[in-house]
Amino acid sequence: MQILSFLLKKLTYLVILLFVVALITFLLVSLSPIDPIRAYIGADMLQVSPEQKEQIEIYWGLKESKPEQFISWITSLLKADFGTSLIYRAPVSEVIADKFFASLLLMGIAWILSLVGGIVLGSIAGMRQNGLLDRIIQLYSYVLVSTPGFWFGLLLLMIFAVGLGIFPIGLASPIGMLEGNVSFLDRLYHVILPALTLSILGTANIALHTREKLIEILKSPFILQAKAQGLKGFSLYKRHAFRHTILPAISLHFASFGELFGGAILAEQVFSYPGLGQAVVDAGLGGDVPLLLGIVIISAGFVFVGNFLADVLYKIIDPRFRKGLMKL
Amino acid sequence: MLWKGTIGMTQGLIIKNLSLYHKYEKMTLVNNVSLSIAPSEIVAVVGASGSGKSLLAHSILHLLPEEIEQNCEMLWNGETVNQHNIPQLRGKKIALIPQTIDALDPFLKVGKYLLTLMKGKNKQHRLHKIWSSLGLDIDWLAYFPFELSGGMARRVLIASALVQNPNLILADEPTPGVDADTLSGVLAPFNQMKQEGKSVLFITHDFFAALKVADRIAVMDNGEIIEVSPVSFFAGDGEKLKHTYTKALWQALPQNCFVNNWR
């Protein structure tokens, strides 16, 4: 019963969130100087007569008032119709699904690597507080946390792709190869550098949070008692600190889907990786309003899912939530 | 027999000139405290809150926070105890009964927690024995610390010190909120230990409980031990007691107040 009301509450949040996001993006786009007809026709604009232009405007409903336009857009959204992308000349939902898969591989690898790396580094630093290892890890983390992602991506590209030639310079598959012939290994090979860029930066953040939390946990009464029971070092960490420490890290990591997405946009630009990030930039520059709106809605949902998982995970790991002692 | 001095004692714990100094607040917390606990002996340390009693327990285990500087000479069964060998003694030889349930990992069921502390064979069996000797229900092993009531928590904390079968237990306020009727039940494991030749440092502000269980009582005030007297000295008007504070403590007990006023 409690779970049901929890889910219902979250679902209400989601609906409100998506509606507000849709409203704001619609307002922004309608205030922007993008002329959808010019974006649609492109260079052939001179060959289109004002009468033809007006016909397209009527066909697209651009003559209607803004609220009417918004309502008709929302109604089609509810029917899962995101419209047609102007630059890809395909349904927006198809474009997004296609790009999203490529991005998911990139973001998924980066997400897992940075989580594991961050927890390991943060735990070592926390257990050796103020020791040499801690100082090294802290220095590493602070430097990387303040490093811009695109710059770091370029650096990796220069060293590993251009200089050493170990990794490809860009794209998600070998140049000139047909879609059907690209193996999973090819994809993996191309995703390594951008994923590394994203994950090394993400690691620093998680490491700092994990270290902070671990130091806090190590001061708690149950750790003091575990020491009084003769535990120390790794077994102390494993038995009593680990679960308490990773909980905020994992939760934070799920909640940072937004940053992950933002980072992916930059990394995809640098590595010419054809993912959702690349698509959103193209849509913005090319005036592809349906695709832009579609991606915004989908990414809002994506970030919401991350936050939702963070919430749920907390409740699964902490027995105080499981036993209903603390409110969901 | 009750008056056990430090001279010539090789078994048990001897603390000589313990001083604790807070580095940041530039304050002496405990000053020149000496105390010994022999096998088969229960020594109570009584004093008001903030008199430094709990610090004493933590300093024996060398578990004080960094900002407190500790100076003392400590002997365990004739061997010097220091930062390097104390980890081998913690829990296994000298165990601590903590003050609150916060000392148990909130993510672990108490039974699982206690089992991980134990070594050797028949862990389950031994745990059940300790568990039921404390009057705890076997089902409660599956409880998380936050599910325990105050009285249950009290006994679980005692069990956590007993599972490793130590020779000395440092009991930090084991009897708060325990009424006179159930007091004997909570004190029983300490008496049991004494019979087995083990020792207990019973830290409390419950003077009544101290008198009931201890062989000797050390009175602490303002970071110093002002008097150590065998429990037999606490009789009559307290004429055998040296210090006025101790006498005042003794005379302030309800039954003595009554006697005094009645006279």
Coordinates of C-alpha atoms in Angstrom, one line a residue:
Chain A
M1 CA 0.0 0.0 0.0
Q2 CA 2.8 2.3 1.0
I3 CA 4.7 1.3 -2.2
L4 CA 1.6 2.0 -4.3
S5 CA 1.2 5.5 -2.9
F6 CA 4.9 6.1 -3.3
L7 CA 4.7 5.2 -7.0
L8 CA 1.6 7.2 -7.5
K9 CA 3.3 10.2 -6.0
K10 CA 6.3 9.8 -8.2
L11 CA 4.1 9.4 -11.2
T12 CA 2.3 12.6 -10.4
Y13 CA 5.7 14.3 -10.1
L14 CA 6.7 13.0 -13.5
V15 CA 3.5 14.2 -15.2
I16 CA 3.9 17.7 -13.7
L17 CA 7.6 17.8 -14.5
L18 CA 7.1 16.8 -18.1
F19 CA 4.2 19.3 -18.5
V20 CA 6.3 22.2 -17.1
V21 CA 9.3 21.2 -19.2
A22 CA 7.1 21.1 -22.3
L23 CA 5.6 24.5 -21.5
I24 CA 9.0 26.2 -20.9
T25 CA 10.7 24.7 -23.9
F26 CA 7.7 25.6 -26.1
L27 CA 7.8 29.2 -24.8
L28 CA 11.5 29.4 -25.4
V29 CA 11.2 28.0 -28.9
S30 CA 8.3 30.3 -29.8
L31 CA 10.3 33.3 -28.6
S32 CA 13.4 32.3 -30.5
P33 CA 14.2 33.8 -33.9
I34 CA 14.0 30.3 -35.6
D35 CA 11.7 30.5 -38.6
P36 CA 10.5 26.9 -39.0
I37 CA 9.7 27.3 -42.7
R38 CA 13.1 28.7 -43.5
A39 CA 14.7 25.9 -41.5
Y40 CA 12.5 23.4 -43.5
I41 CA 13.2 24.7 -46.9
G42 CA 16.8 25.8 -46.4
A43 CA 18.7 27.3 -49.3
D44 CA 15.7 26.9 -51.7
M45 CA 14.0 29.7 -49.8
L46 CA 14.3 32.1 -52.8
Q47 CA 12.4 29.8 -55.0
V48 CA 9.4 29.7 -52.7
S49 CA 6.7 32.2 -53.4
P50 CA 5.0 34.1 -50.5
E51 CA 1.7 32.3 -51.4
Q52 CA 3.4 28.9 -51.1
K53 CA 5.0 30.0 -47.8
E54 CA 1.6 31.0 -46.5
Q55 CA 0.1 27.6 -47.5
I56 CA 2.8 25.8 -45.5
E57 CA 2.1 28.1 -42.6
I58 CA -1.5 27.2 -42.7
Y59 CA -0.8 23.5 -43.1
W60 CA 1.6 23.5 -40.1
G61 CA -0.9 25.5 -38.0
L62 CA 1.5 28.5 -37.6
K63 CA -1.3 30.9 -38.1
E64 CA -3.1 29.7 -35.0
S65 CA -2.6 31.4 -31.7
K66 CA 0.3 30.2 -29.4
P67 CA -1.9 28.5 -26.9
E68 CA -3.7 26.6 -29.6
Q69 CA -0.3 25.6 -31.1
F70 CA 0.8 24.4 -27.7
I71 CA -2.4 22.4 -27.1
S72 CA -2.2 20.7 -30.5
W73 CA 1.5 19.8 -29.8
I74 CA 0.8 18.4 -26.4
T75 CA -2.1 16.4 -27.8
S76 CA 0.1 14.7 -30.4
L77 CA 2.8 14.2 -27.7
L78 CA 0.2 12.3 -25.7
K79 CA -0.4 10.1 -28.8
A80 CA 3.4 9.5 -28.8
D81 CA 3.6 11.5 -32.0
F82 CA 6.7 13.7 -31.7
G83 CA 6.4 14.9 -35.3
T84 CA 8.9 14.7 -38.1
S85 CA 12.6 15.8 -37.8
L86 CA 13.4 18.4 -40.4
I87 CA 17.1 17.6 -40.8
Y88 CA 16.8 13.8 -40.6
R89 CA 13.6 13.7 -42.6
A90 CA 12.3 10.9 -40.3
P91 CA 9.9 10.6 -37.4
V92 CA 11.5 12.2 -34.3
S93 CA 10.8 9.2 -32.1
E94 CA 12.8 7.0 -34.6
V95 CA 15.7 9.4 -34.7
I96 CA 15.8 9.7 -30.9
A97 CA 15.6 5.9 -30.4
D98 CA 18.4 5.4 -32.9
K99 CA 20.7 8.1 -31.4
F100 CA 19.7 7.2 -27.9
F101 CA 21.1 3.7 -28.3
A102 CA 24.5 4.9 -29.3
S103 CA 24.5 7.4 -26.4
L104 CA 23.4 4.8 -24.0
L105 CA 26.4 2.6 -24.7
L106 CA 28.7 5.7 -24.2
M107 CA 26.9 6.9 -21.1
G108 CA 26.5 3.4 -19.6
I109 CA 30.2 2.6 -19.9
A110 CA 31.2 6.0 -18.5
W111 CA 28.6 5.7 -15.7
I112 CA 29.7 2.3 -14.5
L113 CA 33.5 3.1 -14.8
S114 CA 33.2 6.4 -12.9
L115 CA 31.1 4.8 -10.2
V116 CA 33.4 1.9 -9.5
G117 CA 36.6 4.0 -9.9
G118 CA 35.2 6.8 -7.7
I119 CA 34.2 4.4 -4.9
V120 CA 37.5 2.7 -5.0
L121 CA 39.6 5.9 -5.0
G122 CA 37.3 7.6 -2.5
S123 CA 37.4 4.6 -0.1
I124 CA 41.2 4.4 -0.2
A125 CA 41.5 8.1 0.4
G126 CA 39.0 8.0 3.2
M127 CA 40.6 5.1 5.0
R128 CA 44.0 6.7 4.7
Q129 CA 42.8 10.2 5.7
N130 CA 45.7 12.8 5.5
G131 CA 48.1 10.1 4.3
L132 CA 50.2 10.2 1.2
L133 CA 47.7 8.2 -0.9
D134 CA 44.9 10.4 0.3
R135 CA 46.8 13.6 -0.7
I136 CA 47.5 12.1 -4.2
I137 CA 43.9 11.1 -4.7
Q138 CA 42.6 14.4 -3.5
L139 CA 44.9 16.3 -5.8
Y140 CA 43.9 14.2 -8.7
S141 CA 40.3 14.6 -7.9
Y142 CA 40.3 18.4 -7.4
V143 CA 42.3 18.9 -10.6
L144 CA 39.9 16.7 -12.6
V145 CA 36.8 18.1 -11.1
S146 CA 37.8 21.5 -12.3
T147 CA 38.8 20.3 -15.7
P148 CA 36.5 21.1 -18.6
G149 CA 35.3 17.9 -20.3
F150 CA 35.7 19.0 -23.9
W151 CA 39.3 20.2 -23.2
F152 CA 40.1 16.8 -21.5
G153 CA 38.5 15.0 -24.5
L154 CA 40.7 17.0 -26.9
L155 CA 43.8 16.2 -24.8
L156 CA 43.0 12.4 -24.9
L157 CA 42.3 12.7 -28.6
M158 CA 45.7 14.3 -29.2
I159 CA 47.6 11.8 -27.2
F160 CA 45.9 8.5 -27.9
A161 CA 44.4 9.0 -31.3
V162 CA 46.6 11.5 -33.1
G163 CA 49.9 11.0 -31.3
L164 CA 50.0 7.3 -30.5
G165 CA 47.3 6.2 -32.9
I166 CA 45.9 3.6 -30.6
F167 CA 42.4 4.7 -30.8
P168 CA 40.2 6.1 -33.7
I169 CA 39.9 9.8 -34.0
G170 CA 36.2 9.9 -34.0
L171 CA 32.8 8.5 -35.0
A172 CA 31.1 5.4 -33.7
S173 CA 32.2 2.9 -36.4
P174 CA 35.0 2.6 -39.0
I175 CA 34.7 5.0 -41.9
G176 CA 33.2 3.5 -45.1
M177 CA 31.8 0.4 -43.4
L178 CA 28.2 -0.5 -43.9
E179 CA 25.9 -0.4 -40.9
G180 CA 25.3 -4.1 -41.0
N181 CA 29.0 -5.0 -41.0
V182 CA 29.9 -3.1 -37.8
S183 CA 30.6 -5.5 -35.0
F184 CA 30.1 -4.9 -31.4
L185 CA 33.9 -4.8 -30.9
D186 CA 34.1 -2.0 -33.5
R187 CA 31.6 -0.1 -31.6
L188 CA 33.4 -0.7 -28.3
Y189 CA 36.7 0.3 -29.8
H190 CA 35.2 3.6 -30.9
V191 CA 33.4 4.3 -27.7
I192 CA 36.5 3.9 -25.4
L193 CA 38.0 7.3 -25.7
P194 CA 34.8 9.3 -25.3
A195 CA 33.7 7.0 -22.5
L196 CA 37.1 7.4 -20.8
T197 CA 36.8 11.2 -21.0
L198 CA 33.4 11.1 -19.4
S199 CA 34.3 8.6 -16.7
I200 CA 37.6 10.0 -15.6
L201 CA 35.9 13.3 -14.9
G202 CA 33.0 11.6 -13.2
T203 CA 35.3 9.5 -11.1
A204 CA 36.8 12.6 -9.5
N205 CA 33.4 13.8 -8.3
I206 CA 32.3 10.4 -6.9
A207 CA 35.8 9.9 -5.3
L208 CA 35.5 13.2 -3.4
H209 CA 32.0 12.5 -2.2
T210 CA 32.8 8.9 -1.2
R211 CA 35.9 10.2 0.7
E212 CA 33.9 12.8 2.5
K213 CA 31.1 10.3 3.5
L214 CA 33.6 7.6 4.6
I215 CA 35.4 10.1 6.9
E216 CA 32.0 11.0 8.3
I217 CA 31.0 7.4 8.8
L218 CA 34.3 6.5 10.4
K219 CA 33.5 9.0 13.2
S220 CA 30.2 7.3 14.0
P221 CA 29.6 5.4 17.2
F222 CA 29.2 2.0 15.6
I223 CA 32.7 2.3 13.9
L224 CA 34.2 3.2 17.3
Q225 CA 32.5 0.1 18.7
A226 CA 33.7 -2.1 15.9
K227 CA 37.2 -0.9 16.6
A228 CA 36.6 -1.7 20.3
Q229 CA 35.6 -5.2 19.1
G230 CA 39.1 -5.5 17.5
L231 CA 38.2 -4.8 13.9
K232 CA 40.5 -2.7 11.8
G233 CA 41.6 -1.9 8.3
F234 CA 39.9 -3.6 5.4
S235 CA 37.7 -5.9 7.4
L236 CA 36.4 -2.9 9.4
Y237 CA 35.7 -1.1 6.1
K238 CA 34.1 -4.2 4.5
R239 CA 31.8 -5.0 7.3
H240 CA 30.7 -1.7 8.7
A241 CA 31.7 1.2 6.4
F242 CA 31.2 -0.1 2.9
R243 CA 27.4 -0.1 2.6
H244 CA 27.0 3.2 4.5
T245 CA 29.6 4.8 2.2
I246 CA 28.4 3.7 -1.2
L247 CA 24.8 4.5 -0.5
P248 CA 25.2 8.3 -1.0
A249 CA 27.7 7.7 -3.9
I250 CA 25.3 5.5 -5.8
S251 CA 22.4 7.7 -5.1
L252 CA 24.3 10.8 -6.2
H253 CA 25.4 9.0 -9.3
F254 CA 21.9 8.1 -10.3
A255 CA 20.8 11.6 -9.6
S256 CA 23.5 13.0 -11.8
F257 CA 22.0 11.6 -15.0
G258 CA 21.5 15.2 -16.0
E259 CA 25.3 16.0 -15.8
L260 CA 26.1 12.7 -17.5
F261 CA 23.8 13.7 -20.4
G262 CA 25.3 17.2 -20.5
G263 CA 28.8 15.7 -20.4
A264 CA 27.9 13.3 -23.2
I265 CA 26.8 16.2 -25.4
L266 CA 30.3 17.8 -25.2
A267 CA 32.1 14.5 -25.5
E268 CA 30.1 13.5 -28.5
Q269 CA 30.9 16.9 -30.1
V270 CA 34.6 16.5 -29.5
F271 CA 34.7 12.9 -30.8
S272 CA 32.1 13.4 -33.6
Y273 CA 30.2 10.6 -31.9
P274 CA 26.7 10.3 -33.5
G275 CA 24.7 10.1 -30.3
L276 CA 21.8 12.1 -28.8
G277 CA 24.2 14.9 -27.8
Q278 CA 25.3 15.3 -31.4
A279 CA 21.7 15.3 -32.5
V280 CA 20.6 18.0 -30.0
V281 CA 23.4 20.3 -31.2
D282 CA 22.5 19.6 -34.8
A283 CA 18.8 20.2 -34.1
G284 CA 19.6 23.5 -32.3
L285 CA 21.9 24.8 -35.1
G286 CA 19.7 23.5 -37.9
G287 CA 16.5 25.0 -36.4
D288 CA 14.9 21.5 -36.2
V289 CA 12.2 22.4 -33.7
P290 CA 10.4 19.0 -33.5
L291 CA 13.6 17.1 -32.8
L292 CA 14.8 19.7 -30.3
L293 CA 11.6 19.6 -28.4
G294 CA 11.5 15.8 -28.5
I295 CA 15.0 15.5 -27.1
V296 CA 14.3 17.9 -24.4
I297 CA 11.2 16.0 -23.3
I298 CA 13.0 12.6 -23.5
S299 CA 16.1 13.8 -21.6
A300 CA 13.8 15.3 -18.9
G301 CA 12.3 11.9 -18.5
F302 CA 15.7 10.3 -18.5
V303 CA 16.9 12.5 -15.6
F304 CA 13.7 11.8 -13.8
V305 CA 14.3 8.1 -14.1
G306 CA 17.8 8.6 -12.6
N307 CA 16.4 10.5 -9.6
F308 CA 13.7 7.9 -9.2
L309 CA 16.2 5.1 -9.1
A310 CA 18.3 6.9 -6.6
D311 CA 15.3 7.3 -4.3
V312 CA 14.3 3.6 -4.7
L313 CA 17.8 2.3 -4.2
Y314 CA 18.1 4.2 -0.9
K315 CA 15.0 2.5 0.3
I316 CA 16.1 -1.0 -0.7
I317 CA 19.6 -0.8 0.9
D318 CA 18.7 0.9 4.1
P319 CA 16.8 -1.5 6.4
R320 CA 15.2 1.4 8.2
F321 CA 13.2 2.2 5.1
R322 CA 12.5 -1.5 4.3
K323 CA 11.0 -2.0 7.7
G324 CA 8.9 1.1 7.2
L325 CA 10.4 2.8 10.1
M326 CA 11.2 5.8 8.0
K327 CA 8.7 7.3 5.6
L328 CA 9.0 6.4 2.0
Chain B
M1 CA 40.9 -10.1 50.1
L2 CA 38.9 -7.1 49.0
W3 CA 41.7 -4.7 49.3
K4 CA 43.8 -5.5 46.3
G5 CA 46.8 -3.3 45.8
T6 CA 48.8 -2.7 42.6
I7 CA 52.0 -3.9 44.2
G8 CA 53.0 -7.4 43.2
M9 CA 49.9 -7.8 41.1
T10 CA 50.8 -9.4 37.8
Q11 CA 47.4 -10.5 36.5
G12 CA 44.7 -8.1 35.4
L13 CA 44.9 -4.5 34.4
I14 CA 47.0 -1.7 36.0
I15 CA 46.7 1.9 35.0
K16 CA 49.3 4.3 36.4
N17 CA 49.0 8.1 36.2
L18 CA 46.6 8.4 33.4
S19 CA 46.3 12.0 32.2
L20 CA 44.1 13.2 29.3
Y21 CA 44.6 16.5 27.8
H22 CA 42.4 18.2 25.1
K23 CA 44.8 19.7 22.6
Y24 CA 42.5 22.3 21.1
E25 CA 40.6 23.4 24.2
K26 CA 43.8 23.3 26.2
M27 CA 42.1 21.6 29.1
T28 CA 43.0 18.7 31.3
L29 CA 40.2 16.2 31.2
V30 CA 41.5 13.4 33.4
N31 CA 44.4 14.0 35.8
N32 CA 46.7 11.5 37.3
V33 CA 44.3 8.6 37.6
S34 CA 45.7 5.3 38.8
L35 CA 43.5 2.2 39.1
S36 CA 43.9 -1.6 39.1
I37 CA 41.5 -4.4 38.3
A38 CA 42.4 -7.9 39.4
P39 CA 41.0 -11.1 38.1
S40 CA 37.7 -12.0 39.8
E41 CA 37.1 -8.5 40.7
I42 CA 34.5 -5.9 39.9
V43 CA 35.6 -2.3 40.2
A44 CA 33.0 0.4 39.9
V45 CA 33.8 3.9 38.9
V46 CA 31.2 6.3 40.0
G47 CA 30.9 10.0 39.4
A48 CA 28.7 12.7 38.0
S49 CA 28.2 13.1 34.3
G50 CA 31.2 14.8 32.8
S51 CA 33.6 13.6 35.5
G52 CA 35.6 11.7 32.9
K53 CA 34.3 8.2 33.5
S54 CA 33.6 7.3 29.8
L55 CA 37.0 8.7 28.8
L56 CA 38.6 6.3 31.1
A57 CA 37.0 3.3 29.3
H58 CA 38.0 4.6 25.9
S59 CA 41.6 5.4 27.0
I60 CA 42.1 1.9 28.2
L61 CA 41.3 0.7 24.6
H62 CA 43.3 3.6 23.2
L63 CA 40.3 4.7 21.2
L64 CA 40.2 8.4 22.1
P65 CA 39.9 10.9 19.3
E66 CA 43.0 12.5 18.0
E67 CA 42.5 15.8 19.7
I68 CA 42.9 14.1 23.1
E69 CA 46.4 13.5 24.2
Q70 CA 46.8 10.4 26.4
N71 CA 49.7 9.9 28.9
C72 CA 49.9 6.9 31.1
E73 CA 51.5 3.6 31.8
M74 CA 49.3 0.6 31.4
L75 CA 50.0 -3.0 32.2
W76 CA 47.9 -6.0 31.1
N77 CA 48.9 -9.3 32.8
G78 CA 52.3 -7.7 33.4
E79 CA 52.9 -6.5 29.9
T80 CA 52.9 -3.0 28.8
V81 CA 49.9 -2.0 26.7
N82 CA 50.4 0.5 24.0
Q83 CA 49.1 1.7 20.6
H84 CA 50.8 -1.2 18.8
N85 CA 49.5 -4.2 20.8
I86 CA 46.1 -2.9 21.9
P87 CA 44.4 -4.0 18.6
Q88 CA 45.1 -7.6 19.5
L89 CA 43.5 -7.1 23.0
R90 CA 40.4 -5.2 21.9
G91 CA 37.3 -7.2 22.0
K92 CA 39.1 -10.5 22.6
K93 CA 40.7 -9.7 25.9
I94 CA 39.3 -6.4 26.9
A95 CA 35.8 -5.7 25.6
L96 CA 33.6 -2.6 25.9
I97 CA 29.9 -2.4 26.6
P98 CA 29.0 0.9 24.9
Q99 CA 26.5 3.4 26.3
T100 CA 23.9 3.5 23.5
I101 CA 22.4 1.4 20.8
D102 CA 24.0 3.8 18.3
A103 CA 27.1 1.7 18.8
L104 CA 25.5 -1.1 16.7
D105 CA 25.7 -0.9 12.9
P106 CA 22.1 0.1 11.8
F107 CA 22.4 -2.0 8.6
L108 CA 23.1 -5.3 10.3
K109 CA 20.7 -7.6 12.1
V110 CA 22.0 -8.0 15.6
G111 CA 22.4 -11.8 15.3
K112 CA 24.5 -11.5 12.2
Y113 CA 26.6 -8.8 13.8
L114 CA 27.3 -10.9 16.8
L115 CA 28.1 -14.0 14.7
T116 CA 30.7 -12.1 12.7
L117 CA 32.5 -11.2 15.9
M118 CA 32.8 -14.8 17.0
K119 CA 35.5 -17.2 16.1
G120 CA 35.9 -21.0 16.3
K121 CA 33.3 -23.8 16.2
N122 CA 29.7 -23.9 17.3
K123 CA 29.3 -20.2 16.9
Q124 CA 25.5 -20.4 16.6
H125 CA 25.2 -22.6 19.7
R126 CA 27.5 -20.4 21.8
L127 CA 25.6 -17.3 20.8
H128 CA 22.3 -18.9 21.6
K129 CA 23.6 -19.7 25.1
I130 CA 24.8 -16.2 25.8
W131 CA 21.6 -14.9 24.3
S132 CA 19.2 -16.9 26.5
S133 CA 21.4 -16.4 29.6
L134 CA 20.6 -12.7 29.2
G135 CA 16.9 -13.5 29.0
L136 CA 16.7 -12.5 25.3
D137 CA 14.3 -14.2 22.9
I138 CA 16.0 -16.2 20.0
D139 CA 13.6 -14.5 17.5
W140 CA 15.2 -11.1 18.4
L141 CA 18.5 -12.2 16.8
A142 CA 16.8 -11.3 13.5
Y143 CA 16.0 -7.7 14.6
F144 CA 17.8 -4.7 13.4
P145 CA 19.2 -2.4 16.2
F146 CA 16.5 0.2 15.7
E147 CA 13.8 -2.4 16.3
L148 CA 15.0 -3.1 19.8
S149 CA 13.3 -1.6 22.8
G150 CA 15.5 0.2 25.4
G151 CA 15.7 -2.8 27.8
M152 CA 16.4 -5.2 24.9
A153 CA 19.1 -2.9 23.5
R154 CA 20.8 -2.8 26.9
R155 CA 21.1 -6.6 27.0
V156 CA 22.1 -6.9 23.4
L157 CA 25.0 -4.5 24.1
I158 CA 26.1 -6.6 27.0
A159 CA 25.9 -9.7 24.7
S160 CA 28.1 -7.9 22.2
A161 CA 30.8 -7.7 24.7
L162 CA 30.4 -11.3 26.0
V163 CA 30.6 -13.1 22.6
Q164 CA 34.3 -12.9 22.3
N165 CA 34.7 -14.2 25.8
P166 CA 37.0 -11.5 27.1
N167 CA 38.9 -11.4 30.4
L168 CA 38.0 -7.9 31.2
I169 CA 34.8 -6.0 30.4
L170 CA 34.6 -2.3 30.5
A171 CA 30.9 -1.6 31.1
D172 CA 30.1 2.0 30.2
E173 CA 26.8 2.9 32.0
P174 CA 25.1 -0.5 31.6
T175 CA 22.2 0.3 33.8
P176 CA 20.5 3.5 32.9
G177 CA 16.7 3.4 33.1
V178 CA 16.8 0.0 34.7
D179 CA 14.5 -0.2 37.7
A180 CA 15.5 -1.8 41.0
D181 CA 13.6 -5.0 40.3
T182 CA 15.2 -5.8 36.9
L183 CA 18.6 -4.6 38.1
S184 CA 19.7 -8.0 39.4
G185 CA 19.0 -9.5 36.0
V186 CA 21.2 -7.0 34.2
L187 CA 24.0 -7.4 36.8
A188 CA 23.9 -11.2 36.7
P189 CA 26.3 -11.5 33.8
F190 CA 28.9 -9.4 35.6
N191 CA 28.7 -11.7 38.7
Q192 CA 28.9 -14.7 36.4
M193 CA 32.1 -13.3 34.9
K194 CA 33.5 -12.7 38.4
Q195 CA 32.9 -16.3 39.2
E196 CA 34.8 -17.4 36.1
G197 CA 37.8 -15.4 37.3
K198 CA 37.3 -12.5 35.0
S199 CA 37.0 -8.9 35.8
V200 CA 34.7 -5.9 35.2
L201 CA 35.2 -2.2 35.2
F202 CA 31.7 -1.0 36.0
I203 CA 31.4 2.7 35.0
T204 CA 28.2 4.3 36.2
H205 CA 26.6 7.2 37.9
D206 CA 24.1 4.8 39.4
F207 CA 25.7 4.6 42.9
F208 CA 23.1 2.1 44.0
A209 CA 23.9 -0.4 41.2
A210 CA 27.6 0.1 41.9
L211 CA 27.2 -0.8 45.6
K212 CA 25.2 -3.9 44.6
V213 CA 27.7 -5.4 42.2
A214 CA 31.2 -4.0 42.9
D215 CA 34.0 -5.2 45.2
R216 CA 35.7 -1.8 45.2
I217 CA 34.3 1.6 44.3
A218 CA 36.4 4.4 42.8
V219 CA 34.8 7.8 43.1
M220 CA 35.6 10.2 40.3
D221 CA 35.2 13.9 40.4
N222 CA 36.4 16.5 38.0
G223 CA 38.7 14.1 36.2
E224 CA 40.4 12.7 39.3
I225 CA 39.8 9.6 41.3
I226 CA 39.4 11.0 44.8
E227 CA 38.9 7.8 46.6
V228 CA 39.0 4.0 46.1
S229 CA 37.3 2.1 48.9
P230 CA 36.1 -1.5 49.3
V231 CA 32.4 -1.8 49.2
S232 CA 32.3 -2.8 52.9
F233 CA 33.4 0.8 53.8
F234 CA 30.0 2.0 52.6
A235 CA 28.2 1.3 55.8
G236 CA 26.5 3.2 58.6
D237 CA 27.2 6.9 58.4
G238 CA 30.1 6.3 56.1
E239 CA 32.7 7.0 58.9
K240 CA 35.2 4.7 57.1
L241 CA 35.1 6.8 54.0
K242 CA 37.9 9.3 53.5
H243 CA 36.5 12.0 51.3
T244 CA 33.6 14.3 52.1
Y245 CA 32.3 14.0 48.5
T246 CA 32.1 10.2 48.9
K247 CA 30.4 10.6 52.2
A248 CA 27.9 13.0 50.7
L249 CA 27.2 10.5 47.9
W250 CA 26.7 7.7 50.4
Q251 CA 24.5 9.7 52.7
A252 CA 22.4 11.0 49.8
L253 CA 21.1 7.5 49.0
P254 CA 17.4 7.3 49.6
Q255 CA 17.6 4.7 52.4
N256 CA 20.3 6.6 54.2
C257 CA 18.5 9.9 54.0
F258 CA 15.5 8.2 55.6
V259 CA 17.6 6.8 58.4
N260 CA 19.4 10.1 59.0
N261 CA 16.2 12.1 59.1
W262 CA 14.5 9.6 61.3
R263 CA 17.1 9.8 63.8

